Amino acid sequence: MLMLNPELVFRHDIRKEDIASIHEILTLTGFFHHEEIEIGVELALDRLEYGTESGYSFLFADIAGHIAGYTCFGEIPCTFGSFDLYWIAVHPRHQRKGIGESLLKETEKIASAVGCRRIYIETSARDLYIPTQAFYKRCGYKKEAFLKDYYMPGDGKIIYVKALRRKPK
C-alpha cells in the first residue's frame, strides 16, 4: 500500500555528496556484496562525470535534506524503449513507509515520459530476496524469466518486467 509522505521530495540531479549516501544505503540494507556496492557507486560516479551520456538516470527521495532512497535506471542499449531498473534502495530507517513504491512509481513516470515502453528488473532468487520479489509483484511487475544458478550455484536470477502505458498526446 502506498503511503504518501508529505516530507518526501524527489530530485533528479546527482551531487558529489550523494556518493557517500548511496554507499551507506547499499551497505546498510544488508542485501549487497562488496562488489555490488562498488558497482552501485560506480554508476553514480559515471553519471557525475559524464552526465546524460553515461546512460544512467537517478531519482532521489529526500526527507529533511537526507536521502531516504534512490533509483538508478536507463534505456537498454540497442532496444526501442526498453529500460533497466539497475538499483532501487531505501535506507533501513525509512523502509516499510511506502518510499520504495513512491520511488518506483515516479521512476516509471519519468521513464515513460522519455519513451520507455517496458521496464526490466533483475533480482536474486535467494530467500533473502523473497520480500523484494513480493514488492515487485505488488507493484505490477510480472516474472518474465528465471535463470538457474546465474549468480552462483543455488542462486538464480529472476527477471521481472512491466509494460508502461503511454499517455495520449
Tab-separated table of C-alpha atoms in Angstrom:
chain	number	residue	atom	x	y	z
A	1	MET	CA	0.000	0.000	0.000
A	2	LEU	CA	1.372	3.379	-0.992
A	3	MET	CA	1.582	5.738	1.967
A	4	LEU	CA	2.265	9.271	0.868
A	5	ASN	CA	4.851	11.062	2.929
A	6	PRO	CA	4.349	14.838	2.793
A	7	GLU	CA	8.033	15.352	3.715
A	8	LEU	CA	9.239	13.338	0.696
A	9	VAL	CA	10.876	15.428	-2.026
A	10	PHE	CA	12.048	13.943	-5.324
A	11	ARG	CA	15.076	15.247	-7.175
A	12	HIS	CA	16.825	14.132	-10.336
A	13	ASP	CA	20.180	15.861	-10.043
A	14	ILE	CA	23.076	13.919	-8.592
A	15	ARG	CA	25.524	15.663	-6.299
A	16	LYS	CA	29.032	14.738	-5.243
A	17	GLU	CA	27.888	14.273	-1.635
A	18	ASP	CA	25.302	11.689	-2.793
A	19	ILE	CA	28.074	9.157	-3.412
A	20	ALA	CA	28.642	8.575	0.312
A	21	SER	CA	24.884	8.283	0.907
A	22	ILE	CA	24.497	5.737	-1.887
A	23	HIS	CA	27.339	3.683	-0.418
A	24	GLU	CA	25.789	3.892	3.048
A	25	ILE	CA	22.303	2.890	1.882
A	26	LEU	CA	23.539	-0.072	-0.160
A	27	THR	CA	25.735	-1.238	2.720
A	28	LEU	CA	23.125	-0.868	5.469
A	29	THR	CA	20.400	-2.775	3.603
A	30	GLY	CA	22.431	-5.954	4.114
A	31	PHE	CA	21.447	-7.259	0.670
A	32	PHE	CA	24.521	-6.484	-1.379
A	33	HIS	CA	28.052	-7.888	-1.580
A	34	HIS	CA	31.016	-5.510	-1.554
A	35	GLU	CA	31.427	-5.799	-5.343
A	36	GLU	CA	27.765	-4.935	-5.915
A	37	ILE	CA	28.033	-1.878	-3.680
A	38	GLU	CA	31.077	-0.710	-5.618
A	39	ILE	CA	29.137	-1.066	-8.892
A	40	GLY	CA	26.265	0.983	-7.451
A	41	VAL	CA	28.714	3.725	-6.511
A	42	GLU	CA	30.474	3.465	-9.886
A	43	LEU	CA	27.218	4.128	-11.764
A	44	ALA	CA	26.689	7.290	-9.706
A	45	LEU	CA	30.260	8.420	-10.380
A	46	ASP	CA	29.718	7.805	-14.108
A	47	ARG	CA	26.614	9.985	-14.028
A	48	LEU	CA	28.521	12.737	-12.216
A	49	GLU	CA	31.382	12.639	-14.707
A	50	TYR	CA	29.532	12.065	-17.991
A	51	GLY	CA	26.020	13.379	-17.300
A	52	THR	CA	23.296	12.010	-19.557
A	53	GLU	CA	25.944	10.452	-21.830
A	54	SER	CA	26.518	7.880	-19.064
A	55	GLY	CA	23.143	6.315	-19.857
A	56	TYR	CA	22.238	6.273	-16.151
A	57	SER	CA	19.444	8.351	-14.662
A	58	PHE	CA	18.914	8.806	-10.951
A	59	LEU	CA	15.926	9.683	-8.821
A	60	PHE	CA	16.425	10.546	-5.169
A	61	ALA	CA	13.791	10.645	-2.449
A	62	ASP	CA	14.888	13.188	0.149
A	63	ILE	CA	13.413	13.699	3.591
A	64	ALA	CA	14.595	16.718	5.580
A	65	GLY	CA	17.589	17.109	3.288
A	66	HIS	CA	18.766	13.488	3.600
A	67	ILE	CA	18.468	10.716	1.036
A	68	ALA	CA	15.817	8.220	2.123
A	69	GLY	CA	16.191	6.138	-1.031
A	70	TYR	CA	17.011	6.234	-4.706
A	71	THR	CA	16.668	4.552	-8.063
A	72	CYS	CA	19.106	4.242	-10.925
A	73	PHE	CA	17.648	3.401	-14.324
A	74	GLY	CA	18.271	3.809	-18.008
A	75	GLU	CA	17.469	2.755	-21.527
A	76	ILE	CA	18.918	-0.603	-22.542
A	77	PRO	CA	21.299	-0.036	-25.476
A	78	CYS	CA	20.133	-1.359	-28.876
A	79	THR	CA	16.467	-1.562	-27.802
A	80	PHE	CA	13.421	0.508	-28.632
A	81	GLY	CA	12.018	1.816	-25.365
A	82	SER	CA	13.221	-0.953	-23.034
A	83	PHE	CA	14.695	0.286	-19.765
A	84	ASP	CA	16.517	-1.399	-16.901
A	85	LEU	CA	15.942	-0.513	-13.282
A	86	TYR	CA	19.508	-1.015	-12.125
A	87	TRP	CA	19.008	-0.078	-8.480
A	88	ILE	CA	16.246	0.695	-6.071
A	89	ALA	CA	17.261	1.015	-2.450
A	90	VAL	CA	15.754	2.614	0.627
A	91	HIS	CA	17.676	3.416	3.786
A	92	PRO	CA	16.684	0.891	6.500
A	93	ARG	CA	15.335	3.630	8.803
A	94	HIS	CA	12.874	4.641	6.057
A	95	GLN	CA	11.784	1.188	4.886
A	96	ARG	CA	8.175	-0.031	5.085
A	97	LYS	CA	6.841	3.517	4.771
A	98	GLY	CA	5.904	3.460	1.081
A	99	ILE	CA	9.064	5.224	-0.084
A	100	GLY	CA	10.172	2.347	-2.310
A	101	GLU	CA	6.795	2.237	-4.022
A	102	SER	CA	6.766	6.030	-4.406
A	103	LEU	CA	10.247	5.909	-5.945
A	104	LEU	CA	9.256	3.129	-8.326
A	105	LYS	CA	6.078	4.896	-9.484
A	106	GLU	CA	7.916	8.182	-10.038
A	107	THR	CA	10.698	6.362	-11.896
A	108	GLU	CA	8.066	4.759	-14.148
A	109	LYS	CA	6.544	8.202	-14.880
A	110	ILE	CA	9.926	9.683	-15.749
A	111	ALA	CA	10.920	6.734	-17.924
A	112	SER	CA	7.551	6.710	-19.711
A	113	ALA	CA	7.871	10.418	-20.485
A	114	VAL	CA	11.141	9.757	-22.357
A	115	GLY	CA	9.835	6.803	-24.366
A	116	CYS	CA	10.074	3.797	-22.074
A	117	ARG	CA	7.655	1.033	-23.061
A	118	ARG	CA	8.879	-1.711	-20.717
A	119	ILE	CA	10.966	-1.717	-17.543
A	120	TYR	CA	13.053	-4.753	-16.658
A	121	ILE	CA	14.274	-5.583	-13.172
A	122	GLU	CA	16.743	-8.328	-12.310
A	123	THR	CA	16.996	-9.791	-8.831
A	124	SER	CA	18.365	-12.767	-6.979
A	125	ALA	CA	16.297	-15.882	-6.317
A	126	ARG	CA	17.840	-16.337	-2.836
A	127	ASP	CA	15.426	-16.497	0.098
A	128	LEU	CA	16.761	-13.131	1.313
A	129	TYR	CA	15.075	-11.599	-1.749
A	130	ILE	CA	11.597	-13.064	-1.233
A	131	PRO	CA	10.281	-9.734	0.182
A	132	THR	CA	11.889	-7.913	-2.761
A	133	GLN	CA	10.202	-10.281	-5.215
A	134	ALA	CA	6.852	-9.739	-3.475
A	135	PHE	CA	7.385	-5.958	-3.696
A	136	TYR	CA	7.906	-6.111	-7.460
A	137	LYS	CA	4.808	-8.281	-7.928
A	138	ARG	CA	2.753	-5.923	-5.741
A	139	CYS	CA	3.902	-3.028	-7.952
A	140	GLY	CA	2.613	-4.744	-11.087
A	141	TYR	CA	5.769	-6.457	-12.341
A	142	LYS	CA	5.493	-9.944	-13.853
A	143	LYS	CA	8.102	-12.658	-13.632
A	144	GLU	CA	9.386	-12.954	-17.199
A	145	ALA	CA	12.327	-15.336	-16.781
A	146	PHE	CA	14.297	-17.440	-14.343
A	147	LEU	CA	17.944	-18.276	-14.951
A	148	LYS	CA	19.060	-21.142	-12.722
A	149	ASP	CA	22.433	-20.840	-10.946
A	150	TYR	CA	23.053	-17.473	-12.629
A	151	TYR	CA	24.902	-15.657	-9.850
A	152	MET	CA	26.361	-18.796	-8.284
A	153	PRO	CA	25.283	-22.390	-7.710
A	154	GLY	CA	21.937	-22.226	-5.917
A	155	ASP	CA	21.377	-18.543	-6.708
A	156	GLY	CA	19.365	-17.922	-9.832
A	157	LYS	CA	18.361	-14.667	-11.443
A	158	ILE	CA	14.726	-13.620	-11.771
A	159	ILE	CA	13.815	-11.060	-14.416
A	160	TYR	CA	10.648	-9.033	-13.878
A	161	VAL	CA	9.019	-6.786	-16.467
A	162	LYS	CA	6.270	-4.209	-16.552
A	163	ALA	CA	4.731	-2.682	-19.656
A	164	LEU	CA	4.145	1.028	-19.172
A	165	ARG	CA	1.130	2.794	-20.589
A	166	ARG	CA	1.946	5.745	-22.759
A	167	LYS	CA	-0.151	8.810	-22.109
A	168	PRO	CA	-2.053	10.029	-25.164
A	169	LYS	CA	-0.865	13.374	-26.531
